[in-house]
XYZ file of C-alpha atoms in Angstrom:
681
model
C -152.723 221.260 87.655
C -150.087 221.001 84.122
C -151.561 219.399 81.093
C -149.809 218.675 77.962
C -151.553 216.936 74.509
C -149.983 215.783 71.447
C -151.757 215.341 68.131
C -151.136 212.117 66.692
C -152.163 210.555 63.006
C -154.596 208.324 64.770
C -155.092 209.429 68.424
C -154.337 212.632 70.513
C -152.472 211.774 73.837
C -152.989 213.597 77.163
C -151.200 213.808 80.324
C -151.822 215.730 83.496
C -150.058 216.067 86.530
C -151.366 218.103 89.678
C -149.370 219.726 92.461
C -149.297 216.848 94.655
C -147.354 214.577 91.611
C -150.219 212.243 90.940
C -150.075 211.695 87.162
C -152.802 210.341 84.771
C -152.894 209.835 81.021
C -155.609 209.506 78.450
C -156.339 208.784 74.658
C -158.805 210.358 72.190
C -159.404 210.127 68.325
C -157.633 212.620 66.250
C -160.431 214.428 64.567
C -158.696 215.967 60.703
C -159.342 218.419 59.725
C -160.701 220.297 63.104
C -157.931 219.075 65.345
C -158.084 221.367 68.092
C -161.639 219.356 68.646
C -159.877 216.270 69.458
C -157.917 218.308 71.646
C -160.608 219.562 73.742
C -162.475 216.700 73.796
C -159.773 214.578 75.280
C -159.581 217.166 78.001
C -163.181 217.563 78.528
C -163.876 213.773 78.986
C -160.332 213.150 81.199
C -160.511 216.390 83.606
C -163.360 217.521 85.402
C -162.042 220.668 87.402
C -160.857 222.563 83.902
C -160.305 225.687 85.941
C -157.269 224.204 87.860
C -155.339 224.209 84.647
C -152.566 226.278 85.024
C -150.319 225.252 82.678
C -151.351 223.958 79.081
C -148.344 222.536 76.287
C -149.295 221.609 73.005
C -147.856 219.552 70.233
C -149.345 220.297 66.890
C -149.231 218.657 63.489
C -150.866 221.644 61.886
C -147.921 222.844 60.213
C -146.560 219.639 58.653
C -150.195 218.870 57.577
C -151.014 222.289 56.034
C -147.251 221.244 54.027
C -147.902 217.565 52.746
C -151.585 218.258 51.945
C -150.652 221.388 50.335
C -153.258 223.378 52.181
C -151.328 226.552 53.094
C -151.865 230.406 52.080
C -151.769 231.738 48.462
C -148.204 233.504 48.863
C -146.300 235.880 47.305
C -142.391 236.491 47.375
C -140.314 239.343 47.136
C -137.001 238.935 46.568
C -133.804 240.575 44.898
C -133.709 241.591 41.124
C -132.515 238.191 39.196
C -133.475 236.135 41.822
C -137.206 235.218 41.144
C -136.247 231.587 40.051
C -134.118 230.360 43.064
C -136.967 228.126 44.454
C -137.121 226.682 40.679
C -133.579 226.526 40.303
C -133.012 224.701 43.737
C -129.883 222.307 43.988
C -128.563 219.975 41.373
C -128.592 217.038 44.049
C -130.419 214.310 42.318
C -131.263 211.162 44.719
C -132.457 209.156 41.907
C -129.745 209.431 39.644
C -130.242 207.175 36.733
C -134.384 208.230 36.409
C -134.390 210.126 32.562
C -137.866 211.121 33.918
C -136.855 212.619 37.445
C -138.293 216.368 38.042
C -137.311 218.829 40.726
C -139.869 219.294 43.377
C -142.674 221.815 42.012
C -142.013 225.233 44.415
C -145.148 226.385 46.932
C -145.025 229.442 45.095
C -146.102 229.922 41.538
C -143.614 231.845 39.231
C -146.149 234.885 38.449
C -146.776 235.324 42.238
C -142.663 235.458 42.695
C -141.259 239.450 41.904
C -138.599 241.087 41.785
C -136.912 244.199 43.507
C -133.944 246.174 42.577
C -131.932 245.962 45.591
C -128.359 244.671 46.311
C -125.809 244.072 49.461
C -122.669 242.320 48.805
C -121.625 239.191 50.835
C -120.491 241.640 53.795
C -123.933 243.700 54.013
C -122.386 246.625 52.054
C -125.442 248.426 50.144
C -124.492 247.701 46.510
C -127.911 249.232 44.953
C -130.584 250.954 47.043
C -134.020 249.425 47.721
C -136.254 250.610 45.027
C -139.346 251.564 47.420
C -141.754 252.479 44.268
C -141.339 248.800 43.131
C -142.209 247.708 46.443
C -145.662 249.372 46.259
C -146.069 247.925 42.826
C -145.409 244.485 44.223
C -148.379 244.863 46.909
C -150.647 246.688 44.363
C -149.999 243.530 42.473
C -150.901 240.873 45.063
C -153.704 242.738 46.064
C -155.423 242.045 42.627
C -154.372 238.518 42.905
C -155.605 238.095 46.163
C -152.612 237.071 47.725
C -152.992 235.902 51.640
C -149.114 236.379 52.895
C -146.059 237.578 51.495
C -142.068 236.414 52.000
C -139.587 238.463 52.049
C -136.017 237.361 51.047
C -133.028 239.321 49.470
C -129.513 238.081 48.679
C -127.415 238.499 51.720
C -129.857 239.623 54.097
C -128.358 237.544 56.764
C -125.276 240.068 57.230
C -127.380 243.244 56.974
C -131.171 242.857 57.386
C -132.020 247.108 56.844
C -134.035 246.058 52.908
C -136.078 243.446 54.541
C -136.770 245.559 57.322
C -137.599 248.761 55.113
C -139.821 246.282 52.549
C -141.631 245.177 56.040
C -142.350 248.396 56.894
C -143.729 249.513 53.396
C -145.838 246.221 53.164
C -147.700 246.660 56.290
C -148.433 250.090 56.077
C -149.914 249.608 52.612
C -151.755 246.665 53.853
C -151.917 246.173 57.442
C -154.063 242.884 57.706
C -151.585 240.817 55.188
C -148.972 237.975 57.024
C -145.707 238.956 56.414
C -142.316 236.947 56.928
C -138.972 238.192 56.014
C -136.260 235.563 55.895
C -133.922 237.508 58.786
C -136.809 237.025 61.271
C -136.787 233.485 60.222
C -133.134 232.414 59.417
C -130.002 234.327 59.736
C -127.581 231.368 58.108
C -126.507 231.660 54.594
C -127.436 229.358 51.532
C -129.525 231.440 49.595
C -132.301 228.314 48.269
C -132.896 226.662 51.808
C -133.333 230.512 53.595
C -135.477 231.382 50.502
C -137.428 228.163 50.833
C -137.572 228.271 54.552
C -139.301 232.027 55.070
C -141.535 231.025 51.963
C -143.049 227.791 53.678
C -143.057 229.916 56.548
C -145.328 232.481 54.874
C -147.057 229.633 53.508
C -148.334 228.387 56.484
C -149.002 231.655 58.793
C -152.276 232.164 58.173
C -153.320 228.927 59.334
C -151.074 228.413 62.086
C -152.363 231.777 63.691
C -155.437 230.735 62.873
C -155.589 227.756 64.788
C -153.375 228.752 67.834
C -156.134 231.322 68.109
C -158.873 228.937 67.847
C -157.461 227.003 70.581
C -156.841 229.702 72.852
C -160.212 230.814 72.851
C -161.416 227.390 73.399
C -159.263 227.144 76.495
C -160.196 230.597 77.531
C -164.047 228.999 77.253
C -163.037 226.669 80.046
C -162.164 229.509 82.373
C -158.683 227.862 82.430
C -156.886 231.030 82.610
C -153.474 228.955 81.890
C -150.461 229.512 80.469
C -150.365 227.873 77.076
C -147.013 226.835 75.092
C -146.269 225.234 71.990
C -144.056 222.460 71.304
C -141.293 223.656 68.885
C -139.073 221.234 66.511
C -136.017 222.079 68.697
C -137.137 220.076 71.781
C -138.428 223.391 73.617
C -141.488 225.062 73.667
C -142.943 228.446 73.380
C -145.790 230.827 74.081
C -148.960 230.561 71.696
C -148.003 234.353 70.805
C -144.304 233.805 69.866
C -145.356 230.386 67.947
C -147.323 232.448 65.549
C -144.846 234.637 64.641
C -142.290 231.785 63.190
C -144.885 229.437 62.667
C -142.475 226.896 60.374
C -140.533 226.615 63.877
C -143.278 224.164 64.583
C -142.962 221.618 61.473
C -142.287 218.649 63.845
C -143.923 220.038 66.887
C -145.433 216.603 68.224
C -142.692 213.751 67.819
C -139.957 215.849 69.172
C -141.254 216.128 72.528
C -140.786 212.115 73.223
C -137.182 212.904 72.052
C -136.289 215.216 74.996
C -138.696 213.258 77.426
C -136.379 210.398 77.048
C -133.048 212.332 77.744
C -135.002 213.704 80.778
C -135.813 210.366 81.741
C -132.014 208.947 80.796
C -130.830 211.717 83.003
C -133.156 210.237 86.107
C -132.064 206.952 85.678
C -127.960 207.163 84.625
C -128.488 206.428 81.124
C -126.504 209.293 78.979
C -126.571 207.248 75.817
C -130.086 206.431 74.188
C -131.687 205.297 71.180
C -135.247 207.210 71.470
C -138.156 205.149 69.418
C -141.493 206.313 69.279
C -143.925 204.407 67.501
C -147.461 205.364 67.074
C -150.598 204.855 64.814
C -149.434 206.120 61.812
C -145.489 206.404 62.027
C -142.448 205.283 63.625
C -139.668 207.563 64.976
C -136.435 207.489 66.039
C -133.637 209.685 67.045
C -130.104 209.186 69.102
C -129.040 210.842 72.335
C -125.541 211.141 72.923
C -123.839 211.464 76.519
C -127.453 213.138 77.313
C -127.406 215.542 74.055
C -130.189 215.650 72.051
C -128.908 216.313 68.394
C -130.495 219.180 66.869
C -129.853 220.399 63.211
C -130.820 222.571 60.374
C -130.294 220.466 57.509
C -134.276 219.250 57.662
C -135.995 218.455 54.705
C -139.915 217.346 54.229
C -140.960 215.255 51.479
C -137.595 213.784 50.949
C -136.704 210.016 50.007
C -134.696 208.187 47.580
C -136.601 209.505 44.680
C -137.501 213.348 45.788
C -134.973 215.755 46.769
C -137.605 217.217 49.165
C -137.869 220.734 49.865
C -135.247 222.595 52.457
C -136.723 223.946 56.110
C -133.618 225.475 57.648
C -134.785 225.597 61.030
C -133.452 223.795 64.345
C -135.586 220.444 64.239
C -134.228 217.454 66.409
C -132.461 215.057 64.143
C -135.221 212.533 63.673
C -135.423 209.585 61.364
C -139.282 208.777 60.513
C -140.710 206.339 58.338
C -144.501 205.259 57.619
C -144.769 202.298 59.942
C -147.146 201.997 62.846
C -150.263 200.413 64.071
C -152.399 201.497 61.605
C -149.705 200.705 58.984
C -151.632 198.805 55.984
C -150.052 195.086 54.740
C -150.557 194.881 51.215
C -148.523 193.068 48.065
C -147.009 195.066 45.546
C -147.120 194.166 41.579
C -144.385 191.598 42.397
C -145.929 189.891 44.820
C -144.162 190.793 47.809
C -145.561 191.621 50.951
C -145.146 195.104 52.301
C -146.428 197.169 55.212
C -146.806 201.197 55.177
C -146.278 203.662 54.667
C -150.354 204.357 53.917
C -151.792 204.337 57.489
C -155.699 203.598 57.994
C -155.807 206.348 60.471
C -158.013 207.037 63.172
C -161.140 206.448 60.609
C -161.785 203.403 59.561
C -158.920 202.393 61.592
C -157.761 199.197 61.236
C -160.335 196.234 60.707
C -160.380 195.169 64.565
C -161.694 198.635 65.522
C -165.012 197.604 63.624
C -165.446 200.788 62.273
C -165.269 200.273 58.550
C -161.914 199.447 58.069
C -161.297 196.600 55.089
C -157.438 196.756 55.059
C -155.321 194.458 57.005
C -152.523 196.388 59.622
C -150.142 195.733 62.107
C -152.407 195.931 64.330
C -154.764 193.375 63.010
C -151.751 191.446 62.808
C -150.836 191.869 66.612
C -154.070 190.876 67.639
C -154.357 187.476 65.364
C -151.002 186.510 67.239
C -151.971 187.047 70.692
C -149.636 189.890 71.221
C -152.917 191.844 72.181
C -156.052 190.983 73.711
C -159.754 191.969 72.547
C -160.809 192.505 75.649
C -158.675 195.560 75.835
C -159.863 197.207 72.715
C -162.286 200.083 73.012
C -164.390 198.557 69.985
C -166.285 195.372 70.107
C -163.928 193.425 67.970
C -165.208 190.814 65.319
C -162.285 188.418 65.251
C -163.526 185.875 62.800
C -163.732 188.928 60.327
C -160.016 190.223 61.228
C -158.913 186.642 60.617
C -160.733 186.659 57.287
C -159.175 189.717 55.850
C -155.605 188.752 56.475
C -156.705 185.210 54.876
C -158.103 187.056 51.860
C -155.870 189.764 51.110
C -152.402 188.273 52.407
C -152.525 184.655 53.446
C -154.330 182.910 50.450
C -151.635 184.619 48.326
C -148.621 182.617 49.875
C -150.755 179.735 50.726
C -150.236 179.780 54.352
C -152.802 180.507 57.616
C -154.347 183.918 58.839
C -151.686 183.295 61.826
C -148.508 183.071 59.819
C -149.511 185.510 57.400
C -149.810 187.780 60.771
C -146.395 186.743 61.796
C -145.055 187.687 58.728
C -146.754 191.052 58.737
C -145.019 192.200 62.088
C -141.821 190.784 60.790
C -141.926 193.015 57.410
C -142.645 196.099 60.203
C -140.319 195.157 62.440
C -137.413 195.047 59.424
C -138.909 198.617 58.346
C -138.314 199.869 61.562
C -134.760 198.341 62.143
C -133.525 199.728 59.170
C -134.524 203.154 60.466
C -132.770 202.407 63.933
C -129.918 201.849 61.543
C -130.162 204.811 60.111
C -129.453 206.624 63.147
C -127.105 204.293 64.951
C -124.848 202.106 62.929
C -124.506 204.411 59.353
C -123.769 207.095 61.683
C -120.770 205.749 63.294
C -122.373 204.628 66.763
C -122.195 200.896 68.109
C -126.309 200.433 69.511
C -124.236 198.202 71.974
C -123.400 201.177 73.852
C -126.852 202.599 74.079
C -129.753 201.938 75.559
C -133.270 201.652 73.799
C -136.253 203.817 75.093
C -139.373 202.748 73.702
C -142.737 204.533 73.803
C -145.699 205.547 71.841
C -148.686 202.612 71.562
C -146.349 200.264 69.916
C -142.864 201.130 71.239
C -143.147 198.796 73.794
C -144.465 195.630 71.803
C -142.040 195.895 68.905
C -138.813 197.453 71.186
C -137.975 193.704 72.744
C -137.365 192.020 69.108
C -135.537 195.114 67.523
C -133.029 195.367 70.176
C -132.207 191.816 70.490
C -131.604 192.413 66.419
C -129.918 195.255 66.693
C -127.626 194.375 69.422
C -129.055 196.496 72.483
C -128.582 195.279 75.594
C -131.251 197.219 77.537
C -134.472 198.611 76.393
C -136.342 200.903 78.912
C -140.312 201.145 78.559
C -141.053 204.495 80.607
C -143.991 205.365 82.783
C -147.184 206.686 80.535
C -145.131 205.298 77.478
C -148.273 205.398 75.161
C -148.385 209.415 75.487
C -144.769 209.755 76.367
C -145.077 212.743 73.883
C -146.807 214.347 75.766
C -145.195 213.910 78.742
C -141.823 214.971 77.436
C -143.788 218.317 76.820
C -144.274 218.649 80.764
C -140.725 218.212 81.093
C -139.761 220.848 78.577
C -138.317 224.448 78.989
C -138.818 227.370 76.755
C -136.079 227.142 74.299
C -134.868 229.363 71.442
C -131.838 228.714 69.037
C -130.059 231.350 67.656
C -127.989 230.535 64.520
C -125.585 233.304 62.808
C -123.153 232.822 59.756
C -120.254 233.793 60.933
C -117.009 232.873 58.477
C -113.942 232.805 60.488
C -110.413 230.795 60.551
C -109.147 229.992 63.807
C -105.517 230.368 62.841
C -106.223 234.297 62.822
C -109.134 234.768 65.203
C -109.845 237.848 66.786
C -111.273 236.854 70.321
C -112.223 239.906 71.118
C -114.656 239.971 68.156
C -116.147 236.751 68.284
C -116.775 237.041 72.067
C -119.012 240.206 70.881
C -120.730 238.219 68.786
C -121.880 235.604 71.229
C -122.668 238.257 73.565
C -125.118 240.270 70.814
C -126.896 236.724 70.242
C -127.480 236.132 73.932
C -128.624 239.495 74.504
C -131.379 239.017 71.906
C -131.951 235.904 73.490
C -132.519 237.921 76.914
C -134.566 240.357 75.276
C -136.843 237.091 73.597
C -137.395 235.310 77.117
C -138.099 238.927 78.570
C -140.980 239.288 76.197
C -142.621 235.811 77.373
C -142.092 236.847 80.834
C -138.872 234.742 81.816
C -136.636 236.452 84.398
C -132.874 237.025 83.358
C -131.843 234.460 86.296
C -133.933 231.791 84.817
C -132.175 231.762 81.580
C -129.385 228.999 80.440
C -127.169 229.162 77.590
C -125.471 226.150 75.594
C -123.009 227.458 72.579
C -121.943 225.708 69.712
C -119.783 226.087 66.508
C -120.450 225.050 63.085
C -117.059 224.127 61.909
C -115.097 222.577 58.722
C -111.770 222.322 57.106
C -110.835 224.936 54.718
C -111.970 223.850 51.465
C -114.916 221.710 52.833
C -118.506 222.033 51.976
C -119.883 220.811 55.106
C -119.529 221.041 58.577
C -119.619 219.440 62.173
C -121.374 221.004 65.398
C -118.923 221.653 67.997
C -119.766 222.312 71.686
C -117.643 225.202 72.774
C -117.112 227.007 76.234
C -119.141 229.890 77.653
C -117.708 232.572 78.824
C -114.237 234.939 77.125
C -112.114 232.460 75.549
C -108.566 231.926 75.588
C -105.596 230.567 73.398
C -105.585 227.455 75.326
C -109.584 227.349 74.880
C -109.149 227.940 71.317
C -106.864 224.884 70.970
C -109.448 222.296 73.018
C -111.904 223.664 70.352
C -109.770 222.199 67.257
C -109.019 219.419 69.333
C -112.483 218.518 69.909
C -113.641 219.689 66.190
C -110.885 217.088 64.979
C -112.468 213.983 67.058
C -116.173 214.731 66.078
C -114.952 214.994 62.347
C -113.352 211.602 62.702
C -116.421 210.351 64.527
C -118.810 211.297 61.410
C -116.256 211.367 58.314
C -113.799 208.414 59.546
C -110.972 210.928 59.087
C -108.986 213.751 60.339
C -106.408 216.499 59.265
C -104.472 217.701 62.069
C -102.449 219.847 59.336
C -105.501 221.481 57.408
C -106.977 224.723 58.386
C -109.904 224.862 60.330
C -112.836 227.997 60.367
C -116.180 228.637 61.939
C -118.970 229.296 59.813
C -121.850 229.200 62.240
C -122.293 230.465 65.723
C -124.850 228.597 67.351
C -126.580 229.466 70.859
C -129.541 227.240 72.417
C -131.086 229.522 75.011
C -133.181 227.730 77.870
C -136.148 229.462 79.688
C -136.420 227.184 83.046
C -139.707 226.516 84.353
C -140.754 224.882 87.198
C -141.762 220.982 86.396
C -143.530 218.126 87.705
C -141.576 216.103 90.516
C -140.426 212.635 89.223
C -141.893 210.705 92.037
C -140.889 206.918 93.242
C -143.398 204.542 92.990
C -144.501 202.686 95.900
C -146.063 199.102 95.411
C -147.158 196.340 97.790
C -148.188 193.655 95.265
C -147.044 190.657 94.204
C -146.062 189.113 90.658
C -149.788 186.656 91.633
C -151.906 189.540 91.937
C -150.565 191.182 88.838
C -150.614 188.104 86.552
C -154.198 188.454 84.639
C -154.027 184.725 82.623
C -152.098 182.640 80.772
C -152.930 182.830 76.654
C -151.264 181.682 73.703
C -148.844 184.036 71.732
C -147.521 183.170 68.272
C -144.080 184.106 68.569
C -140.870 183.917 65.299
C -138.225 181.704 65.194
C -140.191 178.666 64.354
C -141.429 178.960 68.179
C -144.788 179.100 67.149
C -147.555 179.163 69.703
C -146.508 179.438 73.340
C -148.454 179.482 76.552
C -147.657 182.859 77.545
C -148.470 184.570 81.109
C -149.604 187.897 80.737
C -149.206 190.829 83.582
C -151.128 194.023 84.697
C -147.996 196.911 84.319
C -149.819 198.875 87.316
C -149.606 196.008 89.597
C -146.270 194.817 89.073
C -143.809 194.845 92.183
C -140.837 196.608 92.083
C -137.602 195.198 91.663
C -139.176 191.249 91.181
C -137.807 189.616 87.606
C -140.188 188.308 84.906
C -138.608 185.590 82.768
C -139.769 185.959 78.814
C -142.078 184.911 77.153
C -144.529 187.037 78.461
C -146.758 189.771 77.900
C -147.432 192.983 80.085
C -150.388 194.985 79.394
C -151.335 198.793 80.442
C -153.954 201.353 79.286
C -153.462 201.511 75.302
C -150.563 199.737 75.424
C -148.511 195.964 75.296
C -145.054 194.895 76.304
C -144.114 191.415 74.895
C -141.065 189.918 76.156
C -139.253 186.920 74.139
C -137.505 183.845 75.286
C -134.540 184.884 77.020
C -135.447 187.994 78.291
C -135.841 189.476 81.284
C -138.221 192.431 82.908
C -138.102 194.163 86.052
C -139.567 197.448 87.298
C -137.529 199.905 88.536
C -138.423 202.604 91.515
C -139.912 205.122 88.993
C -142.241 202.774 87.498
C -140.008 202.240 84.200
C -140.113 198.776 82.576
C -136.703 197.498 82.382
C -135.862 194.684 79.646
C -132.705 192.988 79.568
C -132.516 191.704 76.298
C -129.871 188.855 76.197
C -128.105 190.198 73.523
C -124.084 189.693 73.043
């Protein structure tokens, strides 16, 4: 049996599949701060034969929570003389240009814990000043007195030559074996001193918490007598072993959300949809990402806590290109100081949850609004729903201010939530030069299927796919994932005088490193597959475009093809190309996949009829002045294949609801996915 679990802000999701291909899902409440308890609880209540678990895959929010809640370790930084304030200086970028009270983000490491060492390399990695080993020993003694729990090491130009960092790690571990140590070359081999220093600082900051969490989860799984192979999702959309995850835990900063994006790409390949907008709505957030020609886009330009007012903190590790906003089923509706209706980003979470949960929630949420408008049925809640109380809260907190009914206010909450989500979808499509009409929307998460048909119609997307196991699709995506590692190395060379033999030796060196890492994880050489990319730019530019490049030895003809591909991608991203301007490579990027056995996706076999799948007819309150409409409600598990349902209609399943609007139609494909034609022109 293969089992995958994903921790969300409100629910912890589980998917498992046995050798016969039988798939089942479960949900349980997330249990902060002891997140592993929610994981173990949902396994315990869902799986009787735990000893049959052969593979366990996990998506965790422990890393992002430790960062956002500032609950990491007391960390010290060792850096090159003259550079202790690099975390303070940061970048000159000011997202809020005219705010005279603007403040730069506070570094995660206090100044008195940032120590300098006499050593220096030039940009080519040549030693200008040898490492002062005695100073390293003095710094270790100081950190011991300060009761530091983790140490980060970041020397200038160590991405070219890491010898000084390696020697410093050796001295620190010799003097203080139990301390957690991270050196920048172990985490990132790209240039940009501030981003690299901040990344290794945050890696050290979360390392003790990550190790403790992974060890605790590992021990608890052993108590189940599973003897399973255990993996954790990384932010790049692949997984790694428990042991490897503890070495560079910052790679798990977006561990859970990216699995659903990767799952959408796998599903797209299955149903022959190469261009996809993946859209995940959970209880706390909505997340979306664009997949073009089957490729999940991965970037190292990732930030936490970045918005239109704050510069945030860069984390220069490979992360799936994802836009995330604070809008989900548990998002709270409220009135701002000017009396405008807002939804999110604050969430009611798992406890106390929406008012409809009856667990003490007192603020109206998107879930409550969906219940009042008939999209959700009180019969499907795990709690006894007091419908009158839900109405009273929406009436008192929202409706009275606007002199409207509770139902009208609830519809207003849904429309505001949809507007927020629509903006996020535009960020990853229209504003990046893509026409949404060329893409299919794959919607999942507890709320994805409910909001997607309305959003697709607004965005101009013609087709929506609600996958099998959509409420727990991120966990499903984990079942379909391979082991993955990304190796990115700064290598600045102009294409006009590129030494092909030299760059081939660089590619081979990176790929040999990948073979070694996979060998440590028990993956055979013949199971390893590589994708190569080059980060390229025009001479004199600052930023780059990621260009797919061929494997094997390059020829002059292939070099010309690479140049043309760069010109085309640059034009798509920035609207212009400069054919006569010299181009250069900045980074080499190898994505290495360790292929693992995955469950076969089986076609569904149902001999039911639409009449058998019909549950009831109930009133649903729709937008566009439609008002209350008698709407057919169907059970998803009983829907027959390839029979059309015309909207308006509602399709219910365990932990999710799909709302079909007037003018839209729905069919079930051979794999059990819901295919919605939106009627968009």
